[in-house]
GROMACS .gro file of C-alpha atoms in nm:
model
  406
    1MET     CA    1  12.833   8.482  12.574
    2SER     CA    2  12.882   8.857  12.450
    3ASP     CA    3  12.848   9.123  12.723
    4ILE     CA    4  12.933   9.511  12.722
    5THR     CA    5  13.297   9.459  12.777
    6HIS     CA    6  13.332   9.448  12.386
    7VAL     CA    7  13.211   9.818  12.382
    8THR     CA    8  13.472  10.086  12.450
    9ALA     CA    9  13.343  10.396  12.606
   10ALA     CA   10  13.403  10.586  12.321
   11GLU     CA   11  13.163  10.361  12.114
   12GLN     CA   12  12.895  10.374  12.378
   13THR     CA   13  12.905  10.755  12.375
   14ALA     CA   14  12.606  10.931  12.185
   15ASP     CA   15  12.846  11.183  12.035
   16PRO     CA   16  12.862  11.081  11.656
   17HIS     CA   17  13.181  11.258  11.592
   18VAL     CA   18  13.396  10.988  11.749
   19LEU     CA   19  13.327  10.798  11.438
   20ARG     CA   20  13.430  11.063  11.222
   21PRO     CA   21  13.766  10.882  11.130
   22GLU     CA   22  13.560  10.571  11.021
   23HIS     CA   23  13.304  10.781  10.814
   24GLU     CA   24  13.606  10.930  10.629
   25GLU     CA   25  13.740  10.587  10.569
   26ARG     CA   26  13.426  10.466  10.419
   27MET     CA   27  13.376  10.778  10.200
   28ALA     CA   28  13.749  10.716  10.068
   29ARG     CA   29  13.659  10.371   9.979
   30LEU     CA   30  13.348  10.458   9.825
   31GLN     CA   31  13.517  10.720   9.606
   32VAL     CA   32  13.806  10.457   9.491
   33ALA     CA   33  13.519  10.219   9.386
   34LEU     CA   34  13.371  10.527   9.180
   35GLN     CA   35  13.697  10.580   9.034
   36ASP     CA   36  13.757  10.212   8.949
   37ALA     CA   37  13.434  10.205   8.772
   38ASP     CA   38  13.487  10.519   8.563
   39HIS     CA   39  13.162  10.698   8.731
   40ASP     CA   40  13.186  11.085   8.799
   41ALA     CA   41  12.957  11.070   9.103
   42THR     CA   42  12.716  10.851   9.309
   43ILE     CA   43  12.382  11.000   9.465
   44VAL     CA   44  12.303  10.791   9.810
   45THR     CA   45  11.943  10.806   9.942
   46ASP     CA   46  11.926  10.490  10.152
   47PRO     CA   47  11.916  10.625  10.500
   48ALA     CA   48  12.110  10.328  10.638
   49ASN     CA   49  12.364  10.434  10.378
   50LEU     CA   50  12.352  10.828  10.482
   51TYR     CA   51  12.420  10.689  10.857
   52TYR     CA   52  12.715  10.431  10.732
   53LEU     CA   53  12.886  10.725  10.552
   54THR     CA   54  12.803  11.027  10.768
   55GLY     CA   55  12.615  10.931  11.089
   56TYR     CA   56  12.295  11.144  10.973
   57ASN     CA   57  12.033  11.025  11.186
   58ALA     CA   58  11.674  11.150  11.205
   59TRP     CA   59  11.328  11.057  11.087
   60SER     CA   60  11.328  11.248  10.786
   61PHE     CA   61  11.351  10.980  10.531
   62TYR     CA   62  10.984  11.021  10.416
   63MET     CA   63  11.112  11.327  10.224
   64PRO     CA   64  11.361  11.353   9.949
   65GLN     CA   65  11.732  11.365  10.061
   66ALA     CA   66  12.055  11.258   9.960
   67LEU     CA   67  12.430  11.256   9.991
   68LEU     CA   68  12.582  11.353   9.670
   69VAL     CA   69  12.947  11.193   9.624
   70PRO     CA   70  13.188  11.283   9.341
   71ALA     CA   71  13.461  11.064   9.256
   72SER     CA   72  13.700  11.293   9.424
   73GLY     CA   73  13.655  11.592   9.611
   74LEU     CA   74  13.395  11.664   9.908
   75ALA     CA   75  13.058  11.486   9.937
   76HIS     CA   76  12.762  11.712  10.035
   77LEU     CA   77  12.449  11.617  10.217
   78VAL     CA   78  12.119  11.775  10.097
   79LEU     CA   79  11.815  11.768  10.302
   80ARG     CA   80  11.471  11.945  10.376
   81ALA     CA   81  11.585  12.287  10.507
   82MET     CA   82  11.430  12.231  10.863
   83ASP     CA   83  11.633  11.911  10.875
   84ALA     CA   84  11.938  12.066  10.785
   85ARG     CA   85  12.004  12.163  11.140
   86GLY     CA   86  11.933  11.794  11.249
   87GLY     CA   87  12.237  11.715  11.007
   88GLN     CA   88  12.477  11.960  11.162
   89HIS     CA   89  12.369  11.785  11.503
   90SER     CA   90  12.420  11.418  11.371
   91ALA     CA   91  12.630  11.410  11.077
   92THR     CA   92  13.025  11.419  11.081
   93LEU     CA   93  13.030  11.636  10.771
   94PRO     CA   94  13.129  12.018  10.803
   95GLU     CA   95  12.845  12.245  10.832
   96ALA     CA   96  12.925  12.398  10.492
   97GLN     CA   97  12.867  12.068  10.325
   98ILE     CA   98  12.512  12.023  10.449
   99HIS     CA   99  12.239  12.187  10.265
  100GLY     CA  100  11.868  12.238  10.307
  101TYR     CA  101  11.629  12.280   9.995
  102PRO     CA  102  11.322  12.525  10.064
  103GLU     CA  103  10.996  12.452  10.228
  104HIS     CA  104  10.808  12.552   9.916
  105TYR     CA  105  10.947  12.250   9.708
  106VAL     CA  106  10.749  12.010   9.977
  107HIS     CA  107  10.458  11.831   9.837
  108ARG     CA  108  10.391  12.000   9.512
  109THR     CA  109  10.305  11.864   9.181
  110ASP     CA  110  10.455  12.143   8.984
  111ILE     CA  111  10.789  12.141   9.104
  112HIS     CA  112  11.001  11.858   9.305
  113PRO     CA  113  11.287  11.855   9.560
  114TRP     CA  114  11.490  11.644   9.338
  115GLU     CA  115  11.508  11.949   9.086
  116TRP     CA  116  11.672  12.158   9.363
  117ILE     CA  117  11.895  11.880   9.475
  118ALA     CA  118  12.013  11.859   9.112
  119GLU     CA  119  12.059  12.205   9.055
  120ARG     CA  120  12.273  12.235   9.396
  121GLY     CA  121  12.488  11.950   9.304
  122ARG     CA  122  12.576  12.105   8.971
  123GLU     CA  123  12.661  12.438   9.123
  124LEU     CA  124  12.869  12.264   9.402
  125GLY     CA  125  13.057  12.089   9.130
  126VAL     CA  126  12.977  11.769   9.268
  127LEU     CA  127  12.745  11.657   8.977
  128PRO     CA  128  12.894  11.727   8.627
  129ALA     CA  129  12.777  12.036   8.442
  130GLY     CA  130  12.810  11.841   8.096
  131PRO     CA  131  12.795  11.481   8.007
  132GLY     CA  132  12.897  11.237   8.275
  133ARG     CA  133  12.832  10.900   8.450
  134VAL     CA  134  12.650  10.935   8.763
  135THR     CA  135  12.510  10.626   8.967
  136ALA     CA  136  12.191  10.645   9.210
  137GLU     CA  137  12.012  10.414   9.429
  138LEU     CA  138  11.758  10.322   9.200
  139ASP     CA  139  11.601  10.047   9.411
  140ALA     CA  140  11.622  10.234   9.751
  141HIS     CA  141  11.283  10.244   9.943
  142TYR     CA  142  11.279  10.633   9.958
  143PHE     CA  143  11.397  10.725   9.604
  144THR     CA  144  11.068  10.764   9.413
  145PRO     CA  145  11.003  10.733   9.046
  146ARG     CA  146  10.893  11.105   9.026
  147GLY     CA  147  11.236  11.182   9.224
  148PHE     CA  148  11.402  11.011   8.937
  149LEU     CA  149  11.242  11.154   8.665
  150ALA     CA  150  11.274  11.508   8.817
  151LEU     CA  151  11.662  11.427   8.847
  152GLY     CA  152  11.686  11.311   8.471
  153ARG     CA  153  11.474  11.615   8.363
  154THR     CA  154  11.699  11.863   8.544
  155LEU     CA  155  12.036  11.710   8.415
  156PRO     CA  156  11.952  11.561   8.099
  157GLN     CA  157  12.338  11.546   8.011
  158LEU     CA  158  12.414  11.287   8.262
  159GLN     CA  159  12.398  10.924   8.203
  160LEU     CA  160  12.218  10.797   8.512
  161LEU     CA  161  12.305  10.455   8.602
  162ASP     CA  162  12.195  10.192   8.888
  163SER     CA  163  12.444  10.196   9.146
  164GLN     CA  164  12.359   9.813   9.225
  165GLU     CA  165  12.377   9.876   9.605
  166LEU     CA  166  12.749   9.969   9.593
  167VAL     CA  167  12.730  10.101   9.954
  168ASN     CA  168  12.521   9.822  10.100
  169TRP     CA  169  12.778   9.588   9.982
  170MET     CA  170  13.043   9.800  10.151
  171ARG     CA  171  12.848   9.715  10.474
  172ALA     CA  172  12.850   9.376  10.429
  173VAL     CA  173  13.153   9.311  10.618
  174LYS     CA  174  13.155   9.483  10.961
  175SER     CA  175  13.467   9.680  11.120
  176ASP     CA  176  13.563   9.636  11.458
  177THR     CA  177  13.356   9.924  11.592
  178GLU     CA  178  13.070   9.799  11.424
  179ILE     CA  179  13.096   9.450  11.561
  180ALA     CA  180  13.096   9.600  11.890
  181LEU     CA  181  12.771   9.784  11.834
  182MET     CA  182  12.629   9.461  11.712
  183ARG     CA  183  12.699   9.279  12.035
  184ALA     CA  184  12.564   9.551  12.212
  185ALA     CA  185  12.221   9.551  12.003
  186GLY     CA  186  12.226   9.181  12.099
  187GLN     CA  187  12.183   9.235  12.479
  188VAL     CA  188  11.913   9.466  12.378
  189THR     CA  189  11.766   9.190  12.189
  190ARG     CA  190  11.776   8.940  12.444
  191GLN     CA  191  11.610   9.186  12.691
  192ALA     CA  192  11.324   9.220  12.463
  193MET     CA  193  11.277   8.860  12.390
  194ARG     CA  194  11.248   8.810  12.749
  195ALA     CA  195  11.000   9.040  12.815
  196ALA     CA  196  10.793   8.895  12.481
  197ILE     CA  197  10.799   8.554  12.639
  198ASP     CA  198  10.708   8.661  12.998
  199ALA     CA  199  10.412   8.892  12.849
  200LEU     CA  200  10.276   8.586  12.645
  201GLN     CA  201  10.005   8.470  12.897
  202GLU     CA  202   9.669   8.316  12.830
  203GLY     CA  203   9.394   8.578  12.812
  204ARG     CA  204   9.605   8.879  12.747
  205ARG     CA  205   9.540   9.106  12.446
  206GLN     CA  206   9.816   9.076  12.180
  207CYS     CA  207   9.843   9.443  12.195
  208ASP     CA  208   9.940   9.438  12.549
  209VAL     CA  209  10.205   9.177  12.490
  210VAL     CA  210  10.336   9.428  12.223
  211SER     CA  211  10.342   9.703  12.438
  212ASP     CA  212  10.576   9.498  12.684
  213ILE     CA  213  10.803   9.426  12.386
  214GLN     CA  214  10.841   9.786  12.274
  215CYS     CA  215  10.884   9.926  12.597
  216ALA     CA  216  11.181   9.671  12.636
  217GLN     CA  217  11.325   9.765  12.307
  218SER     CA  218  11.337  10.123  12.387
  219LYS     CA  219  11.498  10.071  12.759
  220GLY     CA  220  11.754   9.850  12.658
  221THR     CA  221  11.973   9.767  12.928
  222PRO     CA  222  12.086   9.967  13.243
  223SER     CA  223  12.424  10.050  13.050
  224LEU     CA  224  12.292  10.045  12.688
  225GLY     CA  225  11.992  10.250  12.545
  226GLY     CA  226  11.754  10.078  12.291
  227ASP     CA  227  11.653  10.242  11.976
  228TYR     CA  228  11.357  10.210  11.744
  229PRO     CA  229  11.331   9.902  11.542
  230ALA     CA  230  11.331   9.928  11.152
  231ILE     CA  231  11.022   9.671  11.182
  232VAL     CA  232  10.767   9.645  11.442
  233PRO     CA  233  10.724   9.332  11.637
  234MET     CA  234  10.565   9.081  11.448
  235LEU     CA  235  10.303   8.835  11.647
  236PRO     CA  236  10.129   8.579  11.402
  237THR     CA  237   9.915   8.379  11.649
  238GLY     CA  238   9.704   8.055  11.624
  239SER     CA  239   9.583   7.986  11.274
  240THR     CA  240   9.789   8.305  11.157
  241ALA     CA  241  10.091   8.149  11.274
  242GLY     CA  242  10.136   7.983  10.944
  243THR     CA  243  10.176   8.323  10.777
  244PRO     CA  244  10.476   8.554  10.827
  245HIS     CA  245  10.489   8.942  10.841
  246LEU     CA  246  10.159   8.978  11.042
  247THR     CA  247  10.177   9.224  11.321
  248TRP     CA  248   9.897   9.210  11.620
  249CYS     CA  249   9.557   9.306  11.678
  250GLU     CA  250   9.357   9.327  12.015
  251ASP     CA  251   9.225   8.961  12.020
  252THR     CA  252   9.351   8.776  12.340
  253LEU     CA  253   9.574   8.466  12.368
  254ARG     CA  254   9.410   8.116  12.411
  255ARG     CA  255   9.533   7.816  12.559
  256GLY     CA  256   9.630   7.565  12.316
  257GLU     CA  257   9.748   7.816  12.047
  258ALA     CA  258  10.116   7.895  11.940
  259THR     CA  259  10.262   8.252  11.855
  260THR     CA  260  10.563   8.315  11.666
  261ILE     CA  261  10.760   8.627  11.804
  262GLU     CA  262  10.994   8.815  11.562
  263LEU     CA  263  11.156   9.138  11.691
  264ALA     CA  264  11.496   9.319  11.711
  265GLY     CA  265  11.697   9.481  11.954
  266VAL     CA  266  11.846   9.799  11.827
  267HIS     CA  267  12.143  10.012  11.947
  268ARG     CA  268  12.280  10.310  11.754
  269ARG     CA  269  12.067  10.172  11.444
  270TYR     CA  270  12.244   9.846  11.453
  271HIS     CA  271  11.988   9.576  11.448
  272VAL     CA  272  12.008   9.200  11.606
  273PRO     CA  273  11.678   9.028  11.507
  274LEU     CA  274  11.535   8.722  11.716
  275ALA     CA  275  11.250   8.492  11.678
  276ARG     CA  276  11.083   8.248  11.882
  277THR     CA  277  10.771   8.048  11.888
  278VAL     CA  278  10.559   8.016  12.211
  279SER     CA  279  10.320   7.727  12.301
  280LEU     CA  280  10.050   7.805  12.539
  281GLY     CA  281  10.019   7.464  12.693
  282PRO     CA  282  10.135   7.163  12.539
  283PRO     CA  283  10.212   7.152  12.158
  284PRO     CA  284  10.029   6.935  11.916
  285PRO     CA  285  10.267   6.692  11.784
  286ARG     CA  286  10.315   6.826  11.456
  287LEU     CA  287  10.480   7.159  11.608
  288ALA     CA  288  10.688   6.969  11.849
  289ARG     CA  289  10.822   6.731  11.555
  290THR     CA  290  10.881   7.068  11.319
  291ALA     CA  291  11.050   7.250  11.620
  292GLU     CA  292  11.299   6.949  11.683
  293ALA     CA  293  11.370   6.894  11.313
  294THR     CA  294  11.416   7.271  11.244
  295GLY     CA  295  11.658   7.290  11.554
  296LEU     CA  296  11.873   6.986  11.409
  297ALA     CA  297  11.875   7.159  11.062
  298LEU     CA  298  12.016   7.500  11.228
  299GLU     CA  299  12.275   7.299  11.371
  300LYS     CA  300  12.401   7.182  11.057
  301ALA     CA  301  12.370   7.516  10.877
  302LEU     CA  302  12.569   7.680  11.157
  303ALA     CA  303  12.833   7.428  11.145
  304ALA     CA  304  12.894   7.530  10.761
  305MET     CA  305  12.882   7.898  10.823
  306ARG     CA  306  13.259   7.953  10.805
  307PRO     CA  307  13.489   8.196  10.632
  308GLY     CA  308  13.539   8.053  10.246
  309SER     CA  309  13.203   7.882  10.271
  310THR     CA  310  12.920   8.025  10.077
  311PRO     CA  311  12.561   8.094  10.125
  312ALA     CA  312  12.485   7.819   9.894
  313LEU     CA  313  12.660   7.572  10.116
  314VAL     CA  314  12.496   7.676  10.433
  315HIS     CA  315  12.156   7.659  10.280
  316ARG     CA  316  12.217   7.320  10.133
  317ALA     CA  317  12.343   7.192  10.496
  318PHE     CA  318  12.007   7.317  10.620
  319THR     CA  319  11.773   7.171  10.366
  320GLN     CA  320  11.947   6.837  10.338
  321GLU     CA  321  11.893   6.771  10.728
  322LEU     CA  322  11.536   6.910  10.701
  323SER     CA  323  11.452   6.681  10.436
  324ARG     CA  324  11.575   6.406  10.641
  325HIS     CA  325  11.265   6.460  10.835
  326GLY     CA  326  11.009   6.502  10.569
  327LEU     CA  327  11.002   6.879  10.574
  328HIS     CA  328  11.082   7.129  10.297
  329LYS     CA  329  11.136   7.511  10.297
  330ASP     CA  330  11.091   7.725   9.979
  331SER     CA  331  11.230   8.066  10.096
  332ARG     CA  332  11.586   8.161  10.193
  333ILE     CA  333  11.694   8.104  10.534
  334GLY     CA  334  11.884   8.428  10.613
  335TYR     CA  335  12.003   8.747  10.504
  336SER     CA  336  12.273   8.990  10.568
  337ILE     CA  337  12.213   9.256  10.848
  338GLY     CA  338  12.357   9.572  11.018
  339ILE     CA  339  12.228   9.922  11.019
  340GLY     CA  340  11.857   9.944  10.976
  341TYR     CA  341  11.604  10.188  10.908
  342PRO     CA  342  11.207  10.156  10.822
  343PRO     CA  343  11.102   9.956  10.648
  344ASP     CA  344  11.350   9.690  10.662
  345TRP     CA  345  11.648   9.576  10.873
  346GLY     CA  346  11.818   9.361  10.579
  347GLU     CA  347  12.097   9.483  10.384
  348ARG     CA  348  11.952   9.378  10.054
  349THR     CA  349  12.278   9.203   9.966
  350VAL     CA  350  12.388   8.859  10.060
  351SER     CA  351  12.122   8.599  10.096
  352LEU     CA  352  12.150   8.249  10.256
  353ARG     CA  353  11.990   8.073   9.945
  354SER     CA  354  12.092   7.824   9.704
  355GLU     CA  355  12.176   8.030   9.427
  356ASP     CA  356  12.411   8.272   9.601
  357ASP     CA  357  12.801   8.173   9.584
  358THR     CA  358  12.915   8.502   9.764
  359PRO     CA  359  13.228   8.378   9.979
  360LEU     CA  360  13.160   8.443  10.333
  361ARG     CA  361  13.410   8.637  10.527
  362PRO     CA  362  13.475   8.729  10.895
  363GLY     CA  363  13.289   9.029  10.981
  364MET     CA  364  12.962   8.950  10.794
  365CYS     CA  365  12.638   8.931  10.986
  366PHE     CA  366  12.316   8.729  10.891
  367HIS     CA  367  11.986   8.680  11.031
  368MET     CA  368  11.910   8.298  10.950
  369ILE     CA  369  11.527   8.326  10.988
  370LEU     CA  370  11.385   7.968  10.963
  371GLY     CA  371  11.016   8.000  10.908
  372MET     CA  372  10.829   7.687  10.870
  373TRP     CA  373  10.487   7.827  10.755
  374MET     CA  374  10.207   7.590  10.708
  375ASP     CA  375   9.855   7.627  10.589
  376ASP     CA  376   9.681   7.746  10.940
  377TRP     CA  377   9.991   7.679  11.197
  378GLY     CA  378  10.349   7.756  11.186
  379TYR     CA  379  10.694   7.743  11.378
  380GLU     CA  380  10.950   8.013  11.337
  381THR     CA  381  11.278   8.045  11.503
  382SER     CA  382  11.588   8.246  11.410
  383GLU     CA  383  11.940   8.353  11.508
  384SER     CA  384  12.161   8.660  11.433
  385VAL     CA  385  12.504   8.524  11.332
  386LEU     CA  386  12.857   8.686  11.312
  387VAL     CA  387  13.112   8.508  11.111
  388THR     CA  388  13.426   8.483  11.273
  389ASP     CA  389  13.774   8.308  11.197
  390ASP     CA  390  13.653   8.059  11.446
  391GLY     CA  391  13.307   7.994  11.332
  392PRO     CA  392  12.971   8.160  11.389
  393GLU     CA  393  12.902   8.368  11.704
  394LEU     CA  394  12.544   8.396  11.809
  395LEU     CA  395  12.482   8.794  11.887
  396ALA     CA  396  12.191   8.725  12.112
  397PRO     CA  397  12.250   8.403  12.266
  398PHE     CA  398  11.907   8.267  12.397
  399ASP     CA  399  11.745   7.951  12.479
  400GLN     CA  400  11.658   7.757  12.151
  401GLY     CA  401  11.361   7.541  12.045
  402LEU     CA  402  11.009   7.561  12.109
  403VAL     CA  403  10.888   7.766  12.425
  404ILE     CA  404  10.620   7.581  12.634
  405HIS     CA  405  10.430   7.768  12.894
  406PRO     CA  406  10.247   7.529  13.117
   0.00000   0.00000   0.00000
């Protein structure tokens, strides 16, 4: 079982500048990748990638913001003017490399912040003044079509290319510091899941259960503060338990129904998700059988999760065991995790599915989400797993299987 002894005093501190050497090393690796691809610069907009490279952390991602990274030279962080001071507080970049675009660019139809960002990038020499090859995160959640068009309109001489999640893929293998933070987040996860299971009682409103979960997520443990999750707690109940990604309402919990819980503990933006299913009273036989079969399939999948294996082999081990019990699952059974910001805690890179042959490496972390969603009922369980030389390590070890409240 992981405990806080894995996290050093320096890693627990709220001061982001203790990570400056790690940020500098990540930036250097990114610039080598740009040089190898013959790209002049890249434009980073995913808030998780901004955090990974600089430590910048604020609820400002609903507005245009970017880290402009040249193939060589200094990177510059461009934010809304009112957020620039927040950049100075949380990012490890020097103040001279943090810029704020004027407020009058916000929510206009005739001008756009990306026009200012592009012009500033050119003035700083980060973006080429003439023809050049620049990549951007074209599938990032907060990089809008209007932003892309404004960027291209302002710098028409540039060839704008898709970065193809370049920084996301850099994040796939965690450093020792990141592994310590994932283990710490896992402790918050266990606290939150215990609160969730204890709160699920007949007659309680779903919203009251979620309030207990969110309190536990924020409080964390006595030695580790919790952070807000990229995804709110999900609580499909009764006939809706066969549908993933539902949140909650004010309906009361009833005996004879099952509730699926999916949540994450978060510490310094590192996420460790976990799912469990709770039956209020004796479960129907079909639910009990599905829970048992899914647990056996999980064991097979974990046994295959070793360095040198592939997501396809892990997926095959799961599905072959599941089919022995007459069950089938169409969707993937997991994905890479680490830093997360709304609306997602996944890294959008490696998926545990039959088509993915990415070699598994020590330091990769996955959320193995095993949802068996039927027509009007369902069973969901999951584990967050770290790949190590010795096999998989559960980041939030918690009692497995169907939880039954008397």
